[in-house]
XYZ file of N, CA and C in Angstrom:
342
model
N 0.427 -1.249 0.054
C -0.011 -0.240 0.080
C 0.982 1.237 0.076
N 0.905 1.935 -0.936
C 1.050 3.599 -0.822
C 0.606 4.539 0.237
N 1.391 4.898 1.467
C 0.978 5.577 2.239
C 0.061 7.056 1.487
N -0.903 7.822 1.482
C -1.327 8.916 2.171
C -1.240 9.989 2.986
N -0.703 11.167 2.514
C -0.545 12.343 3.704
C -2.064 12.531 3.842
N -2.899 12.836 5.174
C -3.269 13.252 4.802
C -4.864 13.872 4.179
N -5.446 12.617 4.162
C -6.248 13.013 3.151
C -7.344 13.251 4.368
N -8.775 12.893 3.545
C -10.044 12.848 4.058
C -11.059 12.256 3.269
N -11.512 11.078 4.397
C -12.364 10.247 3.212
C -13.333 10.038 2.197
N -13.386 9.703 1.829
C -14.987 9.543 0.602
C -16.044 9.189 1.087
N -17.028 9.127 0.759
C -18.419 9.378 1.365
C -18.504 7.777 0.040
N -19.356 6.997 0.977
C -19.695 5.552 0.502
C -20.992 5.449 1.444
N -21.664 5.107 -0.423
C -23.059 4.378 -0.458
C -23.640 3.549 0.168
N -24.179 3.739 1.567
C -24.737 2.139 2.061
C -26.387 1.927 1.880
N -26.695 1.911 0.614
C -27.812 1.910 0.303
C -27.960 1.296 -1.377
N -29.289 0.408 -1.893
C -29.254 -0.091 -3.112
C -29.225 -1.417 -2.954
N -28.377 -2.561 -3.489
C -28.803 -3.918 -4.089
C -27.605 -4.114 -3.083
N -27.765 -6.141 -2.997
C -26.089 -6.426 -2.800
C -25.515 -6.273 -3.051
N -25.620 -5.494 -4.890
C -23.855 -5.377 -5.070
C -23.573 -4.069 -5.084
N -24.329 -3.863 -5.055
C -23.432 -2.324 -4.155
C -22.790 -2.010 -2.487
N -23.818 -2.866 -1.921
C -23.470 -2.673 -0.704
C -22.436 -3.835 -0.086
N -21.944 -4.523 -1.106
C -20.562 -4.994 -1.729
C -19.580 -4.482 -1.826
N -19.957 -4.109 -2.032
C -19.082 -2.955 -2.922
C -18.368 -2.016 -1.636
N -19.146 -1.640 -1.543
C -19.269 -0.523 -0.639
C -18.377 -0.832 0.937
N -18.390 -1.979 0.870
C -18.472 -3.008 2.092
C -17.094 -3.262 1.862
N -16.248 -3.356 0.573
C -14.704 -3.861 0.516
C -14.582 -2.268 1.093
N -15.091 -1.469 -0.521
C -14.357 -0.187 -0.226
C -13.865 0.045 0.743
N -14.798 0.357 1.594
C -14.815 0.966 3.515
C -13.696 0.255 4.198
N -13.407 -1.268 3.853
C -12.532 -2.078 4.790
C -11.504 -1.029 3.682
N -10.769 -0.775 2.137
C -9.319 -0.477 1.658
C -9.603 0.720 3.015
N -10.680 1.937 2.216
C -10.307 2.811 3.110
C -9.463 2.852 4.544
N -10.527 2.303 5.157
C -10.094 2.084 6.982
C -8.027 0.953 6.351
N -7.830 0.103 5.957
C -6.554 -0.359 5.628
C -5.791 0.735 5.116
N -5.836 2.016 4.404
C -5.012 2.641 3.399
C -3.987 3.599 5.158
N -3.008 3.852 4.885
C -2.085 3.842 5.729
C -1.627 5.581 5.224
N -1.804 6.119 5.892
C -1.521 7.792 6.098
C -0.011 8.056 7.101
N 0.443 9.078 6.586
C 1.586 9.566 6.972
C 1.637 10.358 8.319
N 2.304 10.675 9.883
C 2.300 11.080 10.723
C 2.934 12.275 10.590
N 1.630 13.661 10.929
C 2.252 14.425 10.626
C 3.535 14.457 11.568
N 3.726 14.836 12.912
C 4.699 14.337 14.080
C 5.660 13.915 13.452
N 5.803 12.640 12.804
C 6.938 11.680 12.993
C 6.947 11.213 11.612
N 7.310 11.617 10.675
C 6.809 11.162 9.390
C 7.298 9.179 9.451
N 7.787 8.680 10.097
C 8.722 7.236 9.774
C 7.334 6.634 10.254
N 5.741 7.136 11.486
C 5.152 6.566 11.720
C 3.916 6.433 10.568
N 3.889 5.319 9.990
C 2.436 4.428 8.799
C 1.376 3.930 9.663
N 0.079 5.244 9.649
C -0.909 4.664 10.630
C -1.722 3.796 9.268
N -2.866 3.317 9.937
C -4.586 3.006 8.868
C -5.191 3.823 9.184
N -5.466 4.613 8.128
C -6.594 5.477 8.239
C -7.484 5.363 9.533
N -8.310 4.274 9.743
C -9.137 3.892 10.663
C -8.702 4.769 12.029
N -7.685 4.289 12.283
C -6.617 4.409 13.645
C -6.293 5.891 13.548
N -5.823 6.770 12.238
C -5.507 7.727 12.500
C -5.587 9.061 13.798
N -7.224 8.884 13.523
C -7.516 10.053 14.215
C -7.239 9.991 16.422
N -6.962 8.502 16.278
C -6.464 8.109 17.194
C -4.737 8.559 18.010
N -3.695 8.101 16.696
C -2.942 8.142 16.755
C -2.279 9.723 17.207
N -3.387 10.546 15.724
C -2.458 11.759 16.372
C -2.576 12.428 17.940
N -3.738 11.974 18.242
C -4.281 12.800 19.742
C -3.057 12.627 20.337
N -2.606 11.185 20.362
C -1.341 10.387 20.679
C -0.590 11.145 20.300
N 0.146 11.333 19.713
C 1.389 11.786 18.767
C 1.732 13.450 18.799
N 0.527 14.029 19.292
C 0.781 15.619 19.105
C 0.972 15.517 20.959
N 1.002 14.721 21.754
C 1.094 14.787 23.196
C 2.819 14.286 23.249
N 2.850 13.116 22.447
C 4.383 12.803 22.833
C 5.410 13.780 21.710
N 4.805 14.507 20.943
C 5.713 15.275 20.534
C 5.307 16.763 20.245
N 5.546 17.479 21.525
C 4.785 18.963 22.054
C 5.492 20.641 21.165
N 7.267 20.086 20.589
C 7.606 20.831 19.925
C 7.180 21.218 18.750
N 6.783 19.369 17.285
C 7.047 19.482 16.279
C 5.425 20.232 16.625
N 4.418 19.399 17.694
C 3.759 20.351 17.467
C 3.184 21.518 17.372
N 4.289 22.487 18.254
C 4.158 24.510 18.111
C 4.315 24.590 16.272
N 4.473 23.490 15.674
C 4.762 24.471 14.567
C 3.722 23.320 13.587
N 2.278 22.780 14.300
C 1.777 22.238 13.310
C -0.094 22.987 13.255
N -0.291 23.601 12.427
C -1.898 23.224 13.012
C -3.044 22.690 12.328
N -4.119 23.167 12.935
C -5.364 21.597 12.347
C -6.153 22.558 11.662
N -6.676 22.202 11.045
C -7.294 22.680 10.030
C -8.893 22.975 10.765
N -9.360 23.832 10.207
C -10.453 23.944 10.777
C -11.777 22.929 10.784
N -11.930 22.702 8.564
C -12.721 22.000 8.438
C -13.090 20.454 8.638
N -11.367 19.938 8.833
C -11.756 18.539 9.154
C -9.971 18.280 10.213
N -10.228 17.387 11.259
C -9.184 17.519 12.014
C -8.149 16.929 11.852
N -8.388 15.834 11.442
C -7.674 15.351 10.406
C -6.423 15.088 10.133
N -6.569 16.768 9.204
C -5.811 17.494 8.804
C -4.808 18.215 9.437
N -3.779 18.275 9.053
C -2.541 18.912 10.551
C -1.476 19.588 9.665
N -1.575 20.613 9.278
C -0.674 20.794 8.554
C 0.586 22.423 8.811
N 1.787 22.153 8.315
C 2.647 22.973 9.311
C 2.316 24.055 9.272
N 2.524 25.364 9.924
C 2.090 26.823 10.423
C 3.158 26.847 7.819
N 4.343 26.489 7.817
C 4.337 27.477 6.634
C 3.017 27.222 5.706
N 2.337 25.950 5.700
C 1.707 25.148 4.207
C -0.186 25.776 4.570
N 0.326 26.417 5.976
C -1.365 25.866 6.946
C -2.034 27.418 5.572
N -1.717 28.143 5.480
C -2.486 29.098 4.621
C -3.211 28.978 2.722
N -1.950 27.918 2.372
C -2.164 26.932 1.161
C -3.728 26.117 1.406
N -2.992 25.372 3.146
C -4.674 24.343 2.667
C -5.782 24.903 2.783
N -6.365 25.853 3.910
C -7.238 26.750 3.676
C -7.838 26.522 2.039
N -6.992 27.508 1.732
C -7.967 27.791 0.277
C -7.537 27.022 -0.539
N -6.834 25.724 -0.624
C -7.923 24.192 -1.368
C -7.976 23.113 -0.525
N -8.026 23.066 0.636
C -8.767 22.106 1.451
C -10.651 21.684 0.334
N -10.662 20.403 0.558
C -11.656 20.194 0.169
C -13.429 20.302 1.169
N -12.896 19.916 2.408
C -14.187 20.239 2.718
C -14.242 21.317 3.588
N -13.416 22.445 3.084
C -13.551 23.580 3.026
C -14.473 24.533 2.071
N -13.978 23.880 0.976
C -15.268 23.249 -0.438
C -16.562 23.304 0.114
N -16.626 22.094 0.740
C -17.631 21.164 1.047
C -18.746 22.885 2.601
N -17.843 23.193 3.012
C -18.181 24.455 3.760
C -18.801 25.549 2.658
N -18.001 26.039 2.855
C -18.657 27.141 2.039
C -19.419 27.075 0.954
N -19.565 25.800 -0.009
C -21.215 25.629 -0.735
C -21.962 24.620 0.888
N -21.511 24.782 1.809
C -23.576 24.981 2.344
C -23.593 22.879 2.513
N -22.431 22.209 1.912
C -22.592 20.721 2.378
C -21.859 19.908 3.219
N -21.777 20.429 4.102
C -20.321 20.124 5.036
C -21.600 20.564 5.735
N -21.640 18.570 6.995
C -23.061 19.090 8.223
C -22.206 19.331 8.727
N -23.620 19.967 9.429
C -23.754 21.015 10.261
C -23.497 22.354 10.198
N -23.474 22.524 8.630
C -22.902 24.126 7.906
C -24.670 24.291 7.581
N -24.842 25.682 8.426
C -26.056 26.355 7.936
C -26.475 27.136 8.935
N -27.026 28.131 9.205
C -27.565 28.745 10.102
C -27.665 28.380 11.109
N -26.694 29.438 12.209
C -26.427 28.303 13.699
C -26.813 29.975 14.423
N -28.275 29.898 14.148
C -29.319 30.497 15.101
C -29.945 29.973 16.196
N -30.302 30.621 17.756
C -32.143 29.510 17.740
C -33.227 30.238 17.610
N -33.853 29.156 17.267
C -35.175 29.371 17.137
C -35.652 30.579 17.995
N -36.324 31.214 17.649
C -37.284 31.724 18.137
C -38.385 30.887 19.188
N -38.011 31.215 20.004
C -40.014 30.643 21.558
C -40.001 30.909 20.973
């Protein structure tokens, strides 16, 4: 497997006929086994399914590196060096979804009147 650096999980359809469900399950299994490179220690290759847990642990273990890393406001799996942060914000796929209103939780945030 070729490791991917800080990607976002593709959407998987879980509806439809059995063939589509089997294909979705296989795709999900492949996605969860995909290796990602840790931004705190590049020798760490982590399965996508374990990546969020690893990030929390590794951030605590490498505080000097953590000072140079920013977390994307659109996807916490995206942890980027400060020098590349502005570029990431301009090109982040999750940020584009939020701007289009397609991200979960995007939209009106005011409280309804009683």
